[in-house]
Coordinates of C-alpha atoms and ligand atoms in Angstrom, one line a residue:
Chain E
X1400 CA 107.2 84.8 42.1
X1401 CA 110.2 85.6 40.7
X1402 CA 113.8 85.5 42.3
X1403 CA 116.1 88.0 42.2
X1404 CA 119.5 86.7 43.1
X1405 CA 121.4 85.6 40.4
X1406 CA 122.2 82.5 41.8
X1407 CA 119.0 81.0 42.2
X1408 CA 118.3 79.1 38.6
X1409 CA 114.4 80.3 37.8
X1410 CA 113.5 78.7 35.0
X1411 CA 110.0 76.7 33.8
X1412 CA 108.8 74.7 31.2
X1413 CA 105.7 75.8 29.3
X1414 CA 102.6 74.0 27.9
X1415 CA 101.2 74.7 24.9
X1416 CA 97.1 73.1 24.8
X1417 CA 95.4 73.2 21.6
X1418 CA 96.6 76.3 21.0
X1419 CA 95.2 78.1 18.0
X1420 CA 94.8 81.8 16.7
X1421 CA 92.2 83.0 13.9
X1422 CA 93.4 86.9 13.0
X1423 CA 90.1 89.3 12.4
X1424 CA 88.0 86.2 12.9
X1425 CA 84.5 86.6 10.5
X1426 CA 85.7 89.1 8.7
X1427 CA 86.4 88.9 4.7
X1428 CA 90.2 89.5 5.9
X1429 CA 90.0 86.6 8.5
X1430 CA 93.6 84.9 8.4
X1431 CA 93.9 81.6 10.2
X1432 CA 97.1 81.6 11.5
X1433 CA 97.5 78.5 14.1
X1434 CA 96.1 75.3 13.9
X1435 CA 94.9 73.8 17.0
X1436 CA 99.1 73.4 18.2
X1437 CA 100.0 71.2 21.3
X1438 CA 103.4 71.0 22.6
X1439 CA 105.4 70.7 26.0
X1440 CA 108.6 72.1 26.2
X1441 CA 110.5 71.3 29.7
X1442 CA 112.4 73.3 31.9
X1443 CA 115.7 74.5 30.3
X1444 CA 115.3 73.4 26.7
X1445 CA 116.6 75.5 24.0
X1446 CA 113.8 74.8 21.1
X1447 CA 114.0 76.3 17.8
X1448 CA 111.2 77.7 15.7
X1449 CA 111.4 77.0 12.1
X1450 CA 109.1 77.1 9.3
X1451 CA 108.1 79.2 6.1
X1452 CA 107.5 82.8 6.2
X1453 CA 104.0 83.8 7.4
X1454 CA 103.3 79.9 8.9
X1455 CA 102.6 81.7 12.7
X1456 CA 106.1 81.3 14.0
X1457 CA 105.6 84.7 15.8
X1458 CA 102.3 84.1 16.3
X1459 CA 102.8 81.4 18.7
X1460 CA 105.8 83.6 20.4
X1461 CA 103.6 86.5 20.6
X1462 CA 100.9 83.9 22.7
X1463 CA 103.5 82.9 24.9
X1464 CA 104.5 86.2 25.8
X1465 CA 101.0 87.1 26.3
X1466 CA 100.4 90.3 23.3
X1467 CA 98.0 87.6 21.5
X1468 CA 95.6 86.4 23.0
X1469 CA 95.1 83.0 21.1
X1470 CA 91.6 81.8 19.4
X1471 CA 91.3 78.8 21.2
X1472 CA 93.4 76.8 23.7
X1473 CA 95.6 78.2 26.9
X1474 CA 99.5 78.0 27.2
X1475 CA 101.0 77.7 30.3
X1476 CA 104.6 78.9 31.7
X1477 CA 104.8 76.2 34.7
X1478 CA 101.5 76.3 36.2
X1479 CA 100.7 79.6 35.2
X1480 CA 98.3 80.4 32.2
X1481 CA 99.6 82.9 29.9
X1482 CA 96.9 85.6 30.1
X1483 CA 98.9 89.1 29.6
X1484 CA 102.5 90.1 29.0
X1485 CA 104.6 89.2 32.3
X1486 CA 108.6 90.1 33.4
X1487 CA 108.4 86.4 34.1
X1488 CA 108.7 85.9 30.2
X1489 CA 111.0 87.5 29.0
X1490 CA 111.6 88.6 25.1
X1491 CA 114.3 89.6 22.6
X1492 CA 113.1 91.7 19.7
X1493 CA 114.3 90.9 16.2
X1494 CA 115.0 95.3 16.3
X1495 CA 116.4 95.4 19.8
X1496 CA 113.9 97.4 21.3
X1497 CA 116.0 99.6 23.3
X1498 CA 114.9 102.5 24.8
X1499 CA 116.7 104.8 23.0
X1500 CA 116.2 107.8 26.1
X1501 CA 117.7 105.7 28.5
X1502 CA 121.9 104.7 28.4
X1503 CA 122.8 101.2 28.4
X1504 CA 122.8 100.6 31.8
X1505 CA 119.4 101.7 32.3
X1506 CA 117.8 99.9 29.8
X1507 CA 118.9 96.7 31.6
X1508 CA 117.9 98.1 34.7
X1509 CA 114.7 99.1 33.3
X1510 CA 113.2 95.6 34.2
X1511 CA 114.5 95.4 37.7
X1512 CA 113.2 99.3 38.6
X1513 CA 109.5 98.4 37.6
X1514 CA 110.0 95.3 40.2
X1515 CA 110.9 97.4 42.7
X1516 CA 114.5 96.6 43.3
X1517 CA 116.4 99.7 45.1
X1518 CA 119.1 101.2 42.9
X1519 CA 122.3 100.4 44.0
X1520 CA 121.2 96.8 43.9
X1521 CA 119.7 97.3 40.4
X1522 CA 122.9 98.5 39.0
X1523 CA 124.8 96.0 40.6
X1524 CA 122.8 93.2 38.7
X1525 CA 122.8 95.2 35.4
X1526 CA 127.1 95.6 36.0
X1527 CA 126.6 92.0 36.0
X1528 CA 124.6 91.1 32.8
X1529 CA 126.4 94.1 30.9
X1530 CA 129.9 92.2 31.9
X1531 CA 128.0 88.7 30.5
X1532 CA 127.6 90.2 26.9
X1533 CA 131.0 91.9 27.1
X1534 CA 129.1 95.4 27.4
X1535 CA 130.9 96.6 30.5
X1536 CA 132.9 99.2 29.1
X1537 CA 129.7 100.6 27.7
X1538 CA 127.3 101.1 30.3
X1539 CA 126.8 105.1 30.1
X1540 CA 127.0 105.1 26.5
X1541 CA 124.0 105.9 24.3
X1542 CA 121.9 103.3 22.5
X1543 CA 122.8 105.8 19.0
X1544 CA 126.4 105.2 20.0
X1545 CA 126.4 101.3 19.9
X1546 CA 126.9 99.1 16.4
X1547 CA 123.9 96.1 15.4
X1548 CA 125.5 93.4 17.7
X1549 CA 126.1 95.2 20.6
X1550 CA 122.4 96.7 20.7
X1551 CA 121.2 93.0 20.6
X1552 CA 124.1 92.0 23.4
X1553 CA 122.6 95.0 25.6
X1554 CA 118.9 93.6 24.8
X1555 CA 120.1 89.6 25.7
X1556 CA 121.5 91.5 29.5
X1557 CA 118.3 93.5 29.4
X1558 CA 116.0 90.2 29.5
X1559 CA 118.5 88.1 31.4
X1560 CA 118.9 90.6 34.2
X1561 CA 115.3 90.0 35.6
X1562 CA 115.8 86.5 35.8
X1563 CA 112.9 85.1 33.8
X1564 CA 111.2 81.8 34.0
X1565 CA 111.7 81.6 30.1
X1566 CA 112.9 83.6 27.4
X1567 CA 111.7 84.3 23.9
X1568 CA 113.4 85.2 21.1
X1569 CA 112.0 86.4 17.6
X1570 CA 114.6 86.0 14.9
X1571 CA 116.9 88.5 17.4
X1572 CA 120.3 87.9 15.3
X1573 CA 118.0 88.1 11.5
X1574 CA 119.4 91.8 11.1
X1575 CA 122.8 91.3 11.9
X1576 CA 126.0 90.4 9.1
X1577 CA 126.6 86.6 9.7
X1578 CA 130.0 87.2 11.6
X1579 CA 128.1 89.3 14.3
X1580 CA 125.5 86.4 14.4
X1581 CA 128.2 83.7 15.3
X1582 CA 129.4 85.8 17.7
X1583 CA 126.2 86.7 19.6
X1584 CA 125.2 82.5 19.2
X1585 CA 128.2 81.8 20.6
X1586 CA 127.4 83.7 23.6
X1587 CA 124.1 83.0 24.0
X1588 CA 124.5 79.4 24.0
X1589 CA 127.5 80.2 26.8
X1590 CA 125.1 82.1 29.0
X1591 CA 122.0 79.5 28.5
X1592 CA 124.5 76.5 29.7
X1593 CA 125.2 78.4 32.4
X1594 CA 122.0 79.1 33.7
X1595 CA 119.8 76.9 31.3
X1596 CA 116.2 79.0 31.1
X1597 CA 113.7 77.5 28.9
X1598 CA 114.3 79.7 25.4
X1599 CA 112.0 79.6 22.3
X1600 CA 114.1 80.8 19.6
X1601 CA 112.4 81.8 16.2
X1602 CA 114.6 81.8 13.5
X1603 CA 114.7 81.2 9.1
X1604 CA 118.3 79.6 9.7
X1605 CA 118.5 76.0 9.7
X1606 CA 122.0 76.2 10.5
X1607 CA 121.4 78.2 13.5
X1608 CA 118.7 76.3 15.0
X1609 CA 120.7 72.9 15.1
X1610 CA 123.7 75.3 16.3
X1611 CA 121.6 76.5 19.3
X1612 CA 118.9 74.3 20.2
X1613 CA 118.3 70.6 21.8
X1614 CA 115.3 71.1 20.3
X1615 CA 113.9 71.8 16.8
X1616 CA 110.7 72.5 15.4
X1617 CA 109.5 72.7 12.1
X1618 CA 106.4 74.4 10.9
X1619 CA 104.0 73.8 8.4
X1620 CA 103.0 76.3 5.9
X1621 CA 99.8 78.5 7.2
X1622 CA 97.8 77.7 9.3
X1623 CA 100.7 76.4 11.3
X1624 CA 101.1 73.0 12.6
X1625 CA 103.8 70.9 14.1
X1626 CA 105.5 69.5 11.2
X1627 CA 108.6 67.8 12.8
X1628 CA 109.7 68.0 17.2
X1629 CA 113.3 66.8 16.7
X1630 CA 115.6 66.5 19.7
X1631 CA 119.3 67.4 18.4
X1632 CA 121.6 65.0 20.4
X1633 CA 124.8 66.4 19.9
X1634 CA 127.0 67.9 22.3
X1635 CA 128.2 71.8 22.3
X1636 CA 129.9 73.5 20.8
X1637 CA 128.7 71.8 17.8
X1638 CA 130.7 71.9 14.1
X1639 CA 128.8 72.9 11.6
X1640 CA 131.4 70.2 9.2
X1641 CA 130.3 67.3 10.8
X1642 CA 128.6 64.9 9.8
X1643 CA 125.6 64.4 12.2
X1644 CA 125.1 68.5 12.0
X1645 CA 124.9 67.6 8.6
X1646 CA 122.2 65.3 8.8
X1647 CA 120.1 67.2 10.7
X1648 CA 120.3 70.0 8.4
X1649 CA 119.3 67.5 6.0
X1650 CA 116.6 66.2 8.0
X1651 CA 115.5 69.9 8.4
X1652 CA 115.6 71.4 4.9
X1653 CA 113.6 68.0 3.5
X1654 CA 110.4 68.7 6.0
X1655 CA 111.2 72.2 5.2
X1656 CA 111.0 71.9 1.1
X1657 CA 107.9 70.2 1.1
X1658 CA 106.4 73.2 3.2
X1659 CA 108.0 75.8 1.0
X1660 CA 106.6 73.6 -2.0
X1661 CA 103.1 74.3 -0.8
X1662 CA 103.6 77.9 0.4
X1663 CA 104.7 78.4 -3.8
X1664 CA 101.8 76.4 -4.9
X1665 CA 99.5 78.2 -2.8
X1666 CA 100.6 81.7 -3.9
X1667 CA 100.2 80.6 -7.5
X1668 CA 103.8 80.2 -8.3
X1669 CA 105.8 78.2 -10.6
X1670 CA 106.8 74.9 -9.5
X1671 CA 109.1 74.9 -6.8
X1672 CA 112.0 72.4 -8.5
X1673 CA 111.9 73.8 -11.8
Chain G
X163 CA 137.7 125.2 18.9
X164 CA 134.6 122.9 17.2
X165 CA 132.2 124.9 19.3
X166 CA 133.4 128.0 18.0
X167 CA 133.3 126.8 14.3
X168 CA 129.7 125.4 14.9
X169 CA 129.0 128.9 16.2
X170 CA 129.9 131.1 13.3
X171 CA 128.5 128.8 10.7
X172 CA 124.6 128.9 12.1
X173 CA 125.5 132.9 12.8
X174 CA 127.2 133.6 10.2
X175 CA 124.0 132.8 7.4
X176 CA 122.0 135.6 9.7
X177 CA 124.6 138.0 9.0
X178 CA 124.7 137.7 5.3
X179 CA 121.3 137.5 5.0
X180 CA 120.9 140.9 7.0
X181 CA 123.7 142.6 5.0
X182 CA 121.7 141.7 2.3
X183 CA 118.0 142.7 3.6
X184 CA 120.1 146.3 4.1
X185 CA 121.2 146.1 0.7
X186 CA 118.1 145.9 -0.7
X187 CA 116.2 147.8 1.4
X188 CA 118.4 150.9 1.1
X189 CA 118.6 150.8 -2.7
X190 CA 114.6 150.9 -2.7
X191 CA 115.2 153.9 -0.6
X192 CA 117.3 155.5 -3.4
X193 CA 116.0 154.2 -6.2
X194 CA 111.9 155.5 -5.6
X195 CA 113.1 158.3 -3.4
X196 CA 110.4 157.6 -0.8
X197 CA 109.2 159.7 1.9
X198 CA 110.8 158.7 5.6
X199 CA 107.0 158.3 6.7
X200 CA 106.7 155.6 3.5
X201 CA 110.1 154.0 3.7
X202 CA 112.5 155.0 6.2
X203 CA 116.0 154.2 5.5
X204 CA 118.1 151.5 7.3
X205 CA 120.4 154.2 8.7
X206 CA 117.9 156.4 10.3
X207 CA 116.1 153.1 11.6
X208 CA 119.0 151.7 12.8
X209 CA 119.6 154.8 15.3
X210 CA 116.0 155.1 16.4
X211 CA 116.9 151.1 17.2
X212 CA 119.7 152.4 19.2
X213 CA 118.0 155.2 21.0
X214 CA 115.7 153.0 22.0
X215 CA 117.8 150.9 23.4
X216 CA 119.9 153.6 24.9
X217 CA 116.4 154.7 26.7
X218 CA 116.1 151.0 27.9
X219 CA 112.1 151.4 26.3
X220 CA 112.7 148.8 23.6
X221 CA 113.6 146.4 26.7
X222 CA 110.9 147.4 28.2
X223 CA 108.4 146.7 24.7
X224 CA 110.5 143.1 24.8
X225 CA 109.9 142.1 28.2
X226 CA 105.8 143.0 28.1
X227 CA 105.8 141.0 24.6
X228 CA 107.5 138.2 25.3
X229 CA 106.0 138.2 29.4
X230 CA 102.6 137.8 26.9
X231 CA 104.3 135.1 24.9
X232 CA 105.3 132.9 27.3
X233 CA 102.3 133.3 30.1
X234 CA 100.2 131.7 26.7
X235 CA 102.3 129.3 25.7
X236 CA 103.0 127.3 29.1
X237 CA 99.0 128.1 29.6
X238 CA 98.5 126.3 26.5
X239 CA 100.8 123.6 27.2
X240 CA 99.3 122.7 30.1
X241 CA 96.2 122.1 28.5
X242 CA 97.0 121.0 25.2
X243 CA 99.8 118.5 26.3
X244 CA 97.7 116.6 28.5
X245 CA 94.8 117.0 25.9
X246 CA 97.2 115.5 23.3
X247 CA 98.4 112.3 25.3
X248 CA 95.1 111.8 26.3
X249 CA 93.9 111.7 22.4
X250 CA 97.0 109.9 21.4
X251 CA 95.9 107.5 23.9
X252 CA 92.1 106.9 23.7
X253 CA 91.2 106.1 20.0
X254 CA 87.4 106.8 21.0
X255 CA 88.4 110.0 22.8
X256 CA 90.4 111.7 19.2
X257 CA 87.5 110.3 17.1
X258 CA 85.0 112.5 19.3
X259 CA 87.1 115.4 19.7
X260 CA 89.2 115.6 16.2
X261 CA 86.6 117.0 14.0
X262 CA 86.5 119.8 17.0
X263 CA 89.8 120.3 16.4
X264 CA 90.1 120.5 12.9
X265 CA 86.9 123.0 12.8
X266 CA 88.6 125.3 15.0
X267 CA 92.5 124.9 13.4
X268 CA 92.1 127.5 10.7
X269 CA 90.2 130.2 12.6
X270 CA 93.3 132.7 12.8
X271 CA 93.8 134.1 16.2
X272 CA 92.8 137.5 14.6
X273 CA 89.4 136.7 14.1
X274 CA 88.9 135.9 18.2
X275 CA 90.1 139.6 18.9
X276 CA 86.8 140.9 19.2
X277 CA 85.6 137.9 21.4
X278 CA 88.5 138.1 23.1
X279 CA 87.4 142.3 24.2
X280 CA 83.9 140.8 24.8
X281 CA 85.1 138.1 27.0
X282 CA 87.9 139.8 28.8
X283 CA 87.9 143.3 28.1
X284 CA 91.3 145.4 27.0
X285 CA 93.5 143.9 29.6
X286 CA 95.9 141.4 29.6
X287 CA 94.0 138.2 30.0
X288 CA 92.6 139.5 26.4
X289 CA 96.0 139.4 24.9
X290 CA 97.4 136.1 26.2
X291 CA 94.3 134.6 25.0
X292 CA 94.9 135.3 21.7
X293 CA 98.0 134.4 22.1
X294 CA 97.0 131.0 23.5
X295 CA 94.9 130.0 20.5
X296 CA 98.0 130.6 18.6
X297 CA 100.4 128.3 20.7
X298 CA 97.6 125.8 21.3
X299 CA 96.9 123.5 17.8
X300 CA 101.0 123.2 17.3
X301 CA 100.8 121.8 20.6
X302 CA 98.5 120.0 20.8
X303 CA 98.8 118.3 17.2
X304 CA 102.5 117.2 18.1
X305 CA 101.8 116.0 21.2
X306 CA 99.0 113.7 19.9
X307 CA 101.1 112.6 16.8
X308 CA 104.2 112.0 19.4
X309 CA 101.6 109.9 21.0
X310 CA 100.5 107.6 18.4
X311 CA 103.7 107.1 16.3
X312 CA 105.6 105.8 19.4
X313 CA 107.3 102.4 18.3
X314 CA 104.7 99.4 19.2
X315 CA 107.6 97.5 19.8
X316 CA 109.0 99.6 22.4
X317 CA 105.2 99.2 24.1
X318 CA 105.8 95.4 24.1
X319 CA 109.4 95.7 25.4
X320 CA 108.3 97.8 28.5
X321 CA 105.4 95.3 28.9
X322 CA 107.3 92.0 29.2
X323 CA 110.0 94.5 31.3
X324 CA 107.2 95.0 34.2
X325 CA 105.0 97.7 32.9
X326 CA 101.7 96.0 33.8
X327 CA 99.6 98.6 34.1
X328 CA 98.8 101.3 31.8
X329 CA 99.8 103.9 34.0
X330 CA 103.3 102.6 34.4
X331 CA 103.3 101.7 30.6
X332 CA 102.3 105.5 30.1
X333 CA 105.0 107.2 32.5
X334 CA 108.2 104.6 31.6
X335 CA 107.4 104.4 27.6
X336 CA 105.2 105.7 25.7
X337 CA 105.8 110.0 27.0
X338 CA 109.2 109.5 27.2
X339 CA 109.0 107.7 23.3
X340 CA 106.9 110.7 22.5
X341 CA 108.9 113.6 23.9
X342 CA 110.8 114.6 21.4
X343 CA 108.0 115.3 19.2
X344 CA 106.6 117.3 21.7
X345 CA 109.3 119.1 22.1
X346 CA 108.8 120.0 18.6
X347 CA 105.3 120.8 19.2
X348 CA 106.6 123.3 22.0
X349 CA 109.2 124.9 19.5
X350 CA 106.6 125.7 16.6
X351 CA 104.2 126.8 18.6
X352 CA 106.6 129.5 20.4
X353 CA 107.3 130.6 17.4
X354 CA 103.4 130.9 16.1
X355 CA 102.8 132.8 19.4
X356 CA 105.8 134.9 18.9
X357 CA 104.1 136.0 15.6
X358 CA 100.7 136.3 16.8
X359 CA 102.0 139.2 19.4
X360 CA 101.1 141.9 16.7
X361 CA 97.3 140.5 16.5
X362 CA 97.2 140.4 20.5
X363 CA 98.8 143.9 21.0
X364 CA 96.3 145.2 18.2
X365 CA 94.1 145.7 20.9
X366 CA 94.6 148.9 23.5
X367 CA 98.2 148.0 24.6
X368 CA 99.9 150.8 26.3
X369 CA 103.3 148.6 25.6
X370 CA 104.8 145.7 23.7
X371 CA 106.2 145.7 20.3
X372 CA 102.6 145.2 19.2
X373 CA 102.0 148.3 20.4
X374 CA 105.4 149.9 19.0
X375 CA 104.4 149.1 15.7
X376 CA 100.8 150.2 15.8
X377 CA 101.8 153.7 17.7
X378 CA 104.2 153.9 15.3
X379 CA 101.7 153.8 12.3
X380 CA 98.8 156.1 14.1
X381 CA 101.9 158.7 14.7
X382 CA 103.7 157.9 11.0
X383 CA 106.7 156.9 12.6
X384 CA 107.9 154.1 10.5
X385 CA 110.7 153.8 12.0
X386 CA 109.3 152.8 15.2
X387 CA 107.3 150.4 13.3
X388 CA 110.4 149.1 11.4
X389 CA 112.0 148.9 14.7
X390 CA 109.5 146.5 16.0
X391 CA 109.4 144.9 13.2
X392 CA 113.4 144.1 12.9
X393 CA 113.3 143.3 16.9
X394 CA 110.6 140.5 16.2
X395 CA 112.5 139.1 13.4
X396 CA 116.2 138.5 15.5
X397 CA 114.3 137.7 18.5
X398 CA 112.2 134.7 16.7
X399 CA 115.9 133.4 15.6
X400 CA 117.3 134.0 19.0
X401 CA 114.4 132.0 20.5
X402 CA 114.5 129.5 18.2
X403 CA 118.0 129.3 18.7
X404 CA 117.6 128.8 22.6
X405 CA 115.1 126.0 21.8
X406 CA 117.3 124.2 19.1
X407 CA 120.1 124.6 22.1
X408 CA 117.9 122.8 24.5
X409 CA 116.6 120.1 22.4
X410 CA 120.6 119.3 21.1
X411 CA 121.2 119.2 24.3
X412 CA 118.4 117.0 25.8
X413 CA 117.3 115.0 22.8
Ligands
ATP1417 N1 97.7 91.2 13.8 C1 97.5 90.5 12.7 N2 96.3 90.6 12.0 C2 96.1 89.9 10.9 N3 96.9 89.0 10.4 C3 98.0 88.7 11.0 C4 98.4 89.5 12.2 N4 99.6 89.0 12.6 C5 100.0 88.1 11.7 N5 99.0 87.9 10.8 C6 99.1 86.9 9.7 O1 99.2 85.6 10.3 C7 100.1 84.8 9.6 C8 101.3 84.3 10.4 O2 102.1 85.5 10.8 P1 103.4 85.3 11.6 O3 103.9 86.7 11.8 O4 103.1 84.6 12.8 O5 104.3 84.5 10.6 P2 105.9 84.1 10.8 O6 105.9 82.7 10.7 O7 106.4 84.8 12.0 O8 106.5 84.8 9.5 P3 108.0 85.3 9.3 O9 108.8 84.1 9.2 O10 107.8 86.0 8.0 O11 108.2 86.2 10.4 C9 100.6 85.7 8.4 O12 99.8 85.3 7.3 C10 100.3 87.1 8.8 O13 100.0 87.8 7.7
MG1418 MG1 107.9 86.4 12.3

């Protein structure tokens, strides 16, 4: 099901049918977090996730890496319904979510040993990811002993070293000091040209998302819905100063303001342009 | 030349702090004039310490003690470790057993002494089961708290990294997240069972410091019983010591 070698491009597009998730359903706490959402994302786009705080944005991740299962509806990764959590999806954690027992080099192993591939092989591929984030010189060091960025760089080698289908991403640069973060989207947009897997990318920067993605996605407030599925036709790397960035960033923040608008409204705040 | 300064500053505390126990201890000796059988003084104690260590029969009190000691405490961690992940694990399974747990918690090992002569008689398997109720609830308690508070996200990373079965999950992330805890668990509780040696020596030992101490009462020899006493007191340290060593080390 899934290929080892390096070389061979694995990579899927998922389907997302009338997906829709309902927290502590009949109960007086019952949340309902996704409205009925449909979507088709094809092999090798880069889509962004964007939308107010608590619309579902990691809902839906957490459906498509198979920890929720949703109310209603069934995604897909290819053919495949999502039903439980899979090395064929791979994710990257807004806290890393190293194994903080095992060095570097075994964390990005860690995939590769529960699929059975014999050590020397195992290393060899994890070599190769660490070298892809830069993180060679690193390998035996602890995860206490690495700095923000390069925790998240040993996390991106982690999920890229088992070759998944696609890769998900919750907000993995939100905790980092925005140099770090231009850094680590500059690389990840290097390694996803190079072997273009499907990513869904969750993030609350507008700028990031029409750095990154070919694809955006705006979010309503809660329950979540698709709000706006915008293709970003620019080519990469992209300037932030130009003008077409800067129209889709305005683009973006208008769907975006009328969202947040609502979210204020419904809390009980103020107006949202005082 | 770090090592070295690391060394004297955790040893050098211990040897202020017994300076100062002498200190003290030897101006109540002057001060209310008591009887050797009430309060020996540190200098007569410290040479019945030596001449018993000269004789090679304090080594001999150490090794049954601690022989006791550490027969209960890997008993009880083979029991209450496995116990523990298992009610870390199964919500269901620490809801039914918990309340068992917390009924038996504040029983002091003391009070199963004369079960423990009922059960077993005056030998040993008397003495390390007193000593295993000691060592068992620290266990125990870590191990399930070691257990629950491992980092869900860490759970999720091992399952979309090829953990798919709970078994695997168990083995690759969630013991090796709670360890360290547990190694805590195993750290406290050798020092409960340490302390619990005097209740499990209480009954008909023919050696241990236990049985130092209480010969040393039935005889009025306080000295003997200080002597025990002062030899459970740098032992606990040094024990302590070995485990804070192994878990720097490890951890
Ligand atoms: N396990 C759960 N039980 C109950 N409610 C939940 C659960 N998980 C999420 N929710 C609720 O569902 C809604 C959507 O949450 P979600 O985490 O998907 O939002 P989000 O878009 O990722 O927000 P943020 O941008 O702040 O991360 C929120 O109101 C949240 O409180
Ligand atoms: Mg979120």
């Amino acid at each position: 099901m899934n290929d080892m070698t390096p070389e061979v491009m694995n990579t899927k597009g998922i389907s997302i049918k009338e997906i829709a998730v309902t927290f502590n359903q009949g109960s007086p706490s019952e949340v309902e977090a996704l409205r009925p959402v449909n979507l088709e994302f094809e092999p090798g786009e880069f889509i962004a996730l964007v939308g107010p705080s608590g619309c579902g944005k990691s809902t839906l991740l957490n459906v498509l890496a198979g920890f929720t299962t949703p109310t209603s509806g069934t995604a897909y990764v290819g053919n495949e319904p999502i039903i439980k959590p899979d090395i064929d999806h791979g994710m990257v954690f807004q806290d890393y979510a190293l194994f903080p027992w095992l060095n570097i080099i075994d964390n990005v192993a860690f995939g590769l040993e529960q699929l059975g591939v014999k050590k020397s092989e195992r290393y060899e591929i994890a070599r190769e990811n660490l070298k892809m984030v830069g993180l060679e010189d690193f390998a035996e060091k602890r995860i206490n002993e690495l700095s923000g960025g390069m925790k998240q760089r040993a996390a991106i080698a982690r999920v890229f070293a088992t070759n998944p289908s696609v890769i998900l991403m919750d907000e993995p640069f939100g905790a980092l000091d925005a140099l770090t973060r231009r850094f680590l989207q500059h690389q990840l947009l290097e390694i996803w040209q190079k072997n273009k897997k499907t990513v869904v990318f969750v993030t609350h920067s507008v700028q990031e998302a029409i750095y990154l993605a070919s694809r955006v996605i705006v979010m309503t407030a809660r329950p979540g819905r698709i709000k706006l599925d915008k293709n970003i036709d620019l080519p990469y790397p992209r300037e932030f100063t130009s003008d077409e960035f800067r129209d889709y960033e305005k683009l973006v923040y208008d769907q975006l303001d009328e969202e947040l608008a609502k979210t204020f409204k419904l809390e009980g705040g103020g107006g949202f342009h005082e | 030349m770090n090592n070295q300064v690391n060394t004297a500053s955790t040893v050098l505390p211990y040897i202020y702090a017994g300076i100062f126990i002498v200190l003290v201890w030897q101006s109540v000796v002057s001060f209310t004039n008591a009887h050797v059988t009430l309060l020996p003084p540190p200098l007569l104690t410290a040479q019945t310490f030596f001449k018993l260590i000269v004789s090679g029969e304090l080594f001999v009190h150490i090794s049954a003690s601690l022989g006791r000691v550490i027969s209960a405490w890997l008993l009880s961690s083979l029991v209450a470790i496995p116990l523990g992940l298992a009610m870390g694990r199964w919500k269901r399974f620490e809801q039914f057993l918990d309340p068992v747990v917390e009924l038996f918690r504040p029983i002091s090992p003391l009070a199963w002494i004369p079960l423990a002569i009922l059960w077993f008689g005056i030998g040993e398997t008397g003495k390390i089961f007193i000593i295993f109720i000691a060592t068992f609830f620290p266990i125990l308690l870590n191990t399930i708290s070691g257990v629950k508070s491992v980092d869900p996200v860490l759970v999720r990373a091992g399952q979309v990294l090829g953990c798919n079965n709970d078994w695997a999950l168990f083995t690759k992330v969630i013991l090796p997240a709670a360890m360290p805890t547990i190694i805590v668990g195993l750290r406290i509780s050798f020092g409960t069972g340490w302390a619990a040696i005097i209740a499990a020596e209480l009954v008909a030992a023919q050696v241990g410091l236990g049985y130092l101490i209480s010969d040393g009462m039935e005889i009025l020899r306080s000295d003997l019983v200080l002597v025990g006493m002062v030899t459970i007191g740098i032992l606990g340290v040094m024990i302590d010591a070995v485990f804070q060593f192994l878990n720097n080390k490890f951890a």
